Tab-separated table of C-alpha atoms (C1' of nucleotides) in Angstrom:
chain	number	residue	atom	x	y	z
A	1	MET	CA	11.894	-15.482	105.110
A	2	ASN	CA	10.329	-15.185	101.672
A	3	GLN	CA	7.167	-13.348	100.735
A	4	GLU	CA	5.195	-16.520	100.177
A	5	LEU	CA	5.722	-17.761	103.715
A	6	ALA	CA	5.195	-14.341	105.231
A	7	VAL	CA	1.918	-14.011	103.323
A	8	LYS	CA	0.807	-17.415	104.512
A	9	ARG	CA	1.494	-16.596	108.144
A	10	LEU	CA	-0.118	-13.183	107.871
A	11	GLY	CA	-3.179	-14.753	106.316
A	12	GLU	CA	-3.506	-17.240	109.142
A	13	LEU	CA	-3.232	-14.524	111.759
A	14	GLY	CA	-5.700	-12.469	109.768
A	15	HIS	CA	-8.594	-14.299	111.350
A	16	GLY	CA	-10.062	-13.388	114.723
A	17	THR	CA	-10.274	-16.844	116.208
A	18	ARG	CA	-6.798	-17.866	115.092
A	19	MET	CA	-5.306	-14.624	116.376
A	20	SER	CA	-7.023	-15.233	119.709
A	21	VAL	CA	-5.648	-18.766	119.859
A	22	TYR	CA	-2.162	-17.538	119.078
A	23	ARG	CA	-2.307	-14.810	121.706
A	24	LEU	CA	-3.505	-17.258	124.345
A	25	LEU	CA	-0.570	-19.500	123.497
A	26	VAL	CA	1.895	-16.631	123.678
A	27	LYS	CA	0.550	-15.743	127.078
A	28	ALA	CA	0.695	-19.370	128.194
A	29	GLY	CA	4.406	-19.451	127.406
A	30	ASN	CA	6.423	-22.582	128.046
A	31	ASN	CA	3.542	-24.321	129.811
A	32	GLY	CA	1.529	-24.330	126.649
A	33	LEU	CA	-2.219	-24.721	126.695
A	34	ALA	CA	-4.392	-27.787	126.174
A	35	VAL	CA	-6.772	-27.751	123.221
A	36	GLY	CA	-9.605	-28.167	125.687
A	37	ASP	CA	-8.496	-25.148	127.677
A	38	ILE	CA	-8.372	-23.047	124.549
A	39	GLN	CA	-11.842	-24.220	123.660
A	40	GLU	CA	-13.092	-23.267	127.094
A	41	ARG	CA	-11.740	-19.727	126.786
A	42	LEU	CA	-12.815	-19.011	123.216
A	43	LYS	CA	-16.302	-20.190	122.487
A	44	VAL	CA	-16.030	-22.307	119.426
A	45	SER	CA	-16.824	-25.943	118.702
A	46	GLY	CA	-14.189	-28.658	118.925
A	47	PRO	CA	-14.024	-29.334	115.192
A	48	THR	CA	-13.749	-25.633	114.404
A	49	LEU	CA	-11.009	-25.085	116.935
A	50	SER	CA	-9.136	-28.132	115.705
A	51	HIS	CA	-9.344	-26.806	112.170
A	52	HIS	CA	-7.908	-23.424	113.119
A	53	ILE	CA	-5.148	-24.888	115.247
A	54	HIS	CA	-4.101	-27.071	112.347
A	55	ARG	CA	-3.960	-24.096	110.041
A	56	LEU	CA	-1.675	-22.356	112.511
A	57	ILE	CA	0.456	-25.490	112.682
A	58	GLY	CA	0.552	-25.616	108.883
A	59	ALA	CA	2.000	-22.125	108.860
A	60	GLY	CA	4.584	-23.038	111.479
A	61	LEU	CA	3.065	-20.695	114.030
A	62	VAL	CA	2.026	-23.371	116.507
A	63	ARG	CA	3.407	-26.684	117.709
A	64	GLN	CA	1.745	-29.485	119.681
A	65	GLU	CA	2.906	-32.046	122.193
A	66	ARG	CA	0.787	-34.827	123.547
A	67	ASP	CA	0.728	-35.763	127.205
A	68	GLY	CA	-1.585	-38.678	127.698
A	69	ARG	CA	-5.035	-37.763	126.438
A	70	THR	CA	-4.206	-34.095	126.447
A	71	LEU	CA	-2.683	-32.213	123.521
A	72	TYR	CA	-0.761	-29.146	124.535
A	73	CYS	CA	-0.265	-26.310	122.088
A	74	PHE	CA	2.638	-23.874	122.037
A	75	ALA	CA	3.249	-20.661	120.133
A	76	GLU	CA	6.291	-20.755	117.868
A	77	LEU	CA	7.518	-17.306	118.750
A	78	GLU	CA	10.378	-17.308	116.260
A	79	ALA	CA	7.945	-17.813	113.416
A	80	LEU	CA	6.128	-14.622	114.258
A	81	LYS	CA	9.322	-12.726	114.896
A	82	ASP	CA	10.466	-13.684	111.413
A	83	VAL	CA	7.274	-12.256	109.991
A	84	VAL	CA	7.787	-9.019	111.893
A	85	THR	CA	11.341	-8.835	110.610
A	86	PHE	CA	10.090	-9.382	107.081
A	87	LEU	CA	7.512	-6.611	107.430
A	88	GLU	CA	10.045	-4.181	108.836
A	89	ALA	CA	12.583	-4.980	106.144
A	90	GLU	CA	10.322	-5.199	103.118
A	91	CYS	CA	7.308	-3.068	103.888
A	92	CYS	CA	8.476	-0.018	105.816
A	93	THR	CA	10.245	2.108	103.180
A	94	LEU	CA	13.067	0.809	101.069
B	1	MET	CA	-4.594	-0.461	117.718
B	2	ASN	CA	-7.134	-3.124	118.651
B	3	GLN	CA	-7.074	-6.772	117.663
B	4	GLU	CA	-9.963	-6.412	115.233
B	5	LEU	CA	-8.179	-3.828	113.118
B	6	ALA	CA	-4.850	-5.639	113.323
B	7	VAL	CA	-6.537	-8.844	112.177
B	8	LYS	CA	-8.187	-7.033	109.294
B	9	ARG	CA	-4.903	-5.546	108.103
B	10	LEU	CA	-3.073	-8.839	108.521
B	11	GLY	CA	-5.750	-10.587	106.526
B	12	GLU	CA	-5.457	-8.123	103.681
B	13	LEU	CA	-1.696	-8.494	103.558
B	14	GLY	CA	-2.131	-12.249	103.755
B	15	HIS	CA	-2.717	-12.454	100.017
B	16	GLY	CA	0.077	-12.598	97.466
B	17	THR	CA	-1.244	-10.022	95.039
B	18	ARG	CA	-2.146	-7.533	97.734
B	19	MET	CA	1.206	-7.935	99.455
B	20	SER	CA	2.923	-7.345	96.110
B	21	VAL	CA	0.858	-4.217	95.537
B	22	TYR	CA	1.700	-2.923	98.982
B	23	ARG	CA	5.406	-3.579	98.556
B	24	LEU	CA	5.466	-1.815	95.201
B	25	LEU	CA	3.824	1.181	96.841
B	26	VAL	CA	6.279	1.187	99.721
B	27	LYS	CA	9.122	1.154	97.239
B	28	ALA	CA	7.499	3.910	95.198
B	29	GLY	CA	7.473	6.131	98.262
B	30	ASN	CA	6.150	9.666	98.030
B	31	ASN	CA	5.772	9.515	94.267
B	32	GLY	CA	3.158	6.825	94.585
B	33	LEU	CA	2.329	4.546	91.697
B	34	ALA	CA	-0.459	4.716	89.138
B	35	VAL	CA	-2.949	1.856	89.095
B	36	GLY	CA	-1.915	1.215	85.512
B	37	ASP	CA	1.735	0.955	86.462
B	38	ILE	CA	0.897	-1.533	89.174
B	39	GLN	CA	-1.114	-3.536	86.696
B	40	GLU	CA	1.807	-3.559	84.288
B	41	ARG	CA	4.191	-4.918	86.923
B	42	LEU	CA	1.905	-7.550	88.424
B	43	LYS	CA	0.002	-9.450	85.826
B	44	VAL	CA	-3.591	-9.282	86.828
B	45	SER	CA	-6.695	-7.901	85.155
B	46	GLY	CA	-7.926	-4.369	85.804
B	47	PRO	CA	-11.040	-5.396	87.706
B	48	THR	CA	-9.074	-7.790	89.877
B	49	LEU	CA	-6.420	-5.227	90.673
B	50	SER	CA	-9.052	-2.615	91.430
B	51	HIS	CA	-10.735	-5.036	93.793
B	52	HIS	CA	-7.530	-5.720	95.718
B	53	ILE	CA	-6.538	-2.079	95.899
B	54	HIS	CA	-9.913	-1.243	97.356
B	55	ARG	CA	-9.523	-3.898	99.989
B	56	LEU	CA	-6.199	-2.397	100.982
B	57	ILE	CA	-7.851	1.022	101.101
B	58	GLY	CA	-10.645	-0.400	103.245
B	59	ALA	CA	-8.048	-1.559	105.751
B	60	GLY	CA	-6.361	1.840	105.767
B	61	LEU	CA	-3.197	0.446	104.235
B	62	VAL	CA	-3.396	2.395	100.984
B	63	ARG	CA	-4.549	5.847	99.916
B	64	GLN	CA	-5.280	7.212	96.447
B	65	GLU	CA	-4.992	10.619	94.797
B	66	ARG	CA	-6.221	11.423	91.336
B	67	ASP	CA	-4.206	13.470	88.885
B	68	GLY	CA	-6.195	13.852	85.733
B	69	ARG	CA	-7.035	10.473	84.322
B	70	THR	CA	-4.450	8.791	86.479
B	71	LEU	CA	-5.061	7.470	89.973
B	72	TYR	CA	-1.946	7.323	92.099
B	73	CYS	CA	-1.742	4.934	95.006
B	74	PHE	CA	0.351	5.389	98.132
B	75	ALA	CA	1.237	3.078	100.983
B	76	GLU	CA	0.048	4.260	104.374
B	77	LEU	CA	3.212	3.363	106.226
B	78	GLU	CA	1.899	4.276	109.649
B	79	ALA	CA	-0.897	1.743	109.279
B	80	LEU	CA	1.575	-1.077	108.858
B	81	LYS	CA	3.846	0.204	111.588
B	82	ASP	CA	0.885	0.122	113.940
B	83	VAL	CA	0.320	-3.500	113.031
B	84	VAL	CA	3.952	-4.334	113.707
B	85	THR	CA	3.744	-2.571	117.047
B	86	PHE	CA	0.635	-4.578	117.885
B	87	LEU	CA	2.337	-7.841	116.993
B	88	GLU	CA	5.405	-7.027	119.051
B	89	ALA	CA	3.356	-5.949	122.053
B	90	GLU	CA	0.654	-8.610	122.009
B	91	CYS	CA	2.156	-11.615	120.306
B	92	CYS	CA	5.784	-11.897	121.363
B	93	THR	CA	5.623	-13.092	124.993
B	94	LEU	CA	3.677	-11.272	127.669
C	1	DC	C1'	-12.723	-55.251	128.255
C	2	DT	C1'	-15.519	-51.343	129.150
C	3	DT	C1'	-16.267	-46.728	130.002
C	4	DA	C1'	-14.908	-41.959	130.128
C	5	DT	C1'	-12.166	-38.101	128.439
C	6	DA	C1'	-9.657	-35.471	124.797
C	7	DT	C1'	-9.323	-34.445	120.281
C	8	DT	C1'	-9.639	-35.296	115.364
C	9	DT	C1'	-11.646	-36.627	110.960
C	10	DC	C1'	-15.602	-36.832	107.965
C	11	DG	C1'	-19.146	-34.728	105.538
C	12	DA	C1'	-21.892	-31.123	104.212
C	13	DA	C1'	-23.959	-26.463	104.126
C	14	DA	C1'	-23.405	-21.366	104.208
C	15	DA	C1'	-20.515	-17.520	103.535
C	16	DT	C1'	-16.728	-15.200	101.625
C	17	DT	C1'	-13.209	-14.461	98.330
C	18	DG	C1'	-10.925	-14.238	93.913
C	19	DT	C1'	-11.341	-13.602	89.221
C	20	DA	C1'	-12.226	-11.373	84.867
C	21	DG	C1'	-15.379	-10.002	80.663
C	22	DA	C1'	-18.438	-6.450	79.525
C	23	DA	C1'	-20.221	-2.146	80.318
C	24	DA	C1'	-19.957	2.240	82.652
C	25	DT	C1'	-17.581	6.446	84.368
C	26	DA	C1'	-14.007	10.047	84.509
C	27	DT	C1'	-10.865	12.975	82.397
C	28	DC	C1'	-8.089	14.715	78.819
C	29	DG	C1'	-6.901	16.412	74.217
C	30	DA	C1'	-8.177	17.489	69.461
D	1	DT	C1'	-18.345	17.310	70.703
D	2	DC	C1'	-15.672	13.127	69.766
D	3	DG	C1'	-12.260	9.789	70.524
D	4	DA	C1'	-8.685	7.942	73.423
D	5	DT	C1'	-6.931	6.638	77.928
D	6	DA	C1'	-7.448	5.235	82.878
D	7	DT	C1'	-9.999	3.008	86.068
D	8	DT	C1'	-14.161	1.303	88.173
D	9	DT	C1'	-18.583	-1.039	88.646
D	10	DC	C1'	-21.567	-4.744	87.448
D	11	DT	C1'	-22.273	-9.471	87.088
D	12	DA	C1'	-21.492	-14.061	87.452
D	13	DC	C1'	-18.965	-18.093	88.367
D	14	DA	C1'	-15.345	-21.039	90.522
D	15	DA	C1'	-12.619	-21.775	94.496
D	16	DT	C1'	-11.774	-21.455	99.211
D	17	DT	C1'	-13.052	-20.828	103.875
D	18	DT	C1'	-15.706	-21.296	107.940
D	19	DT	C1'	-18.568	-23.789	110.672
D	20	DC	C1'	-20.300	-27.725	113.286
D	21	DG	C1'	-22.908	-32.343	114.096
D	22	DA	C1'	-21.852	-37.046	113.897
D	23	DA	C1'	-18.671	-40.528	113.913
D	24	DA	C1'	-13.976	-42.051	114.602
D	25	DT	C1'	-9.486	-42.340	117.067
D	26	DA	C1'	-6.341	-42.131	121.054
D	27	DT	C1'	-5.348	-42.693	125.654
D	28	DA	C1'	-6.288	-43.568	130.403
D	29	DA	C1'	-8.678	-45.636	134.348
D	30	DG	C1'	-11.393	-49.092	136.555
DNA sequence: CTTATATTTCGAAAATTGTAGAAATATCGA
DNA sequence: TCGATATTTCTACAATTTTCGAAATATAAG
């Protein structure tokens, strides 16, 4: 994990809506959560939610799988764990 | 640690220059680092550096102490540790 | 094939962020 | 007091981000 990637992931999680999306996905676990379900829980428009989800995907923090008309989203837990490892190693006294 | 504060801190660290500043300060430890020394290491103008340092201060991640004409900056390690604790507790499977 | 559902892409406006030159402030030393 | 050093504040501009309505795409069901 290099600084550039860690910074990118931190930046994406440094936004209330995206953090809320990520936490919902973590809680949803292996079942994942449909985009529509996320939208129902957080109150944000479809286009806005889609935008944020795609930023999370771009940072490797979220993955999607389609099932028919429904797109399920999943948290990429390893991606966040790598960030935490980076922070502990590089930012907590050296 | 609530989500709002965690998000704020994550957002501030989600910027290359600010992350570099923070890491330099962590490495500097109890001696801290003068603003001028930071500026010498990272290549960025005074006003820009000042701006970023003040954002880190606003998030509680950095503290300053003046000694004569020199302003020393210090990393607030506990602030980051709290963020890490938040991430581990809230974002790594529940 | 037509309609309904799920989600994205397009396009555009408002807000925020990042940047640095110029000027201002703070402190020291002569 | 005057000049030098350290840093900030002011100001303004460019770039990015955030947001969402409208239109487009994808898939399923009838």
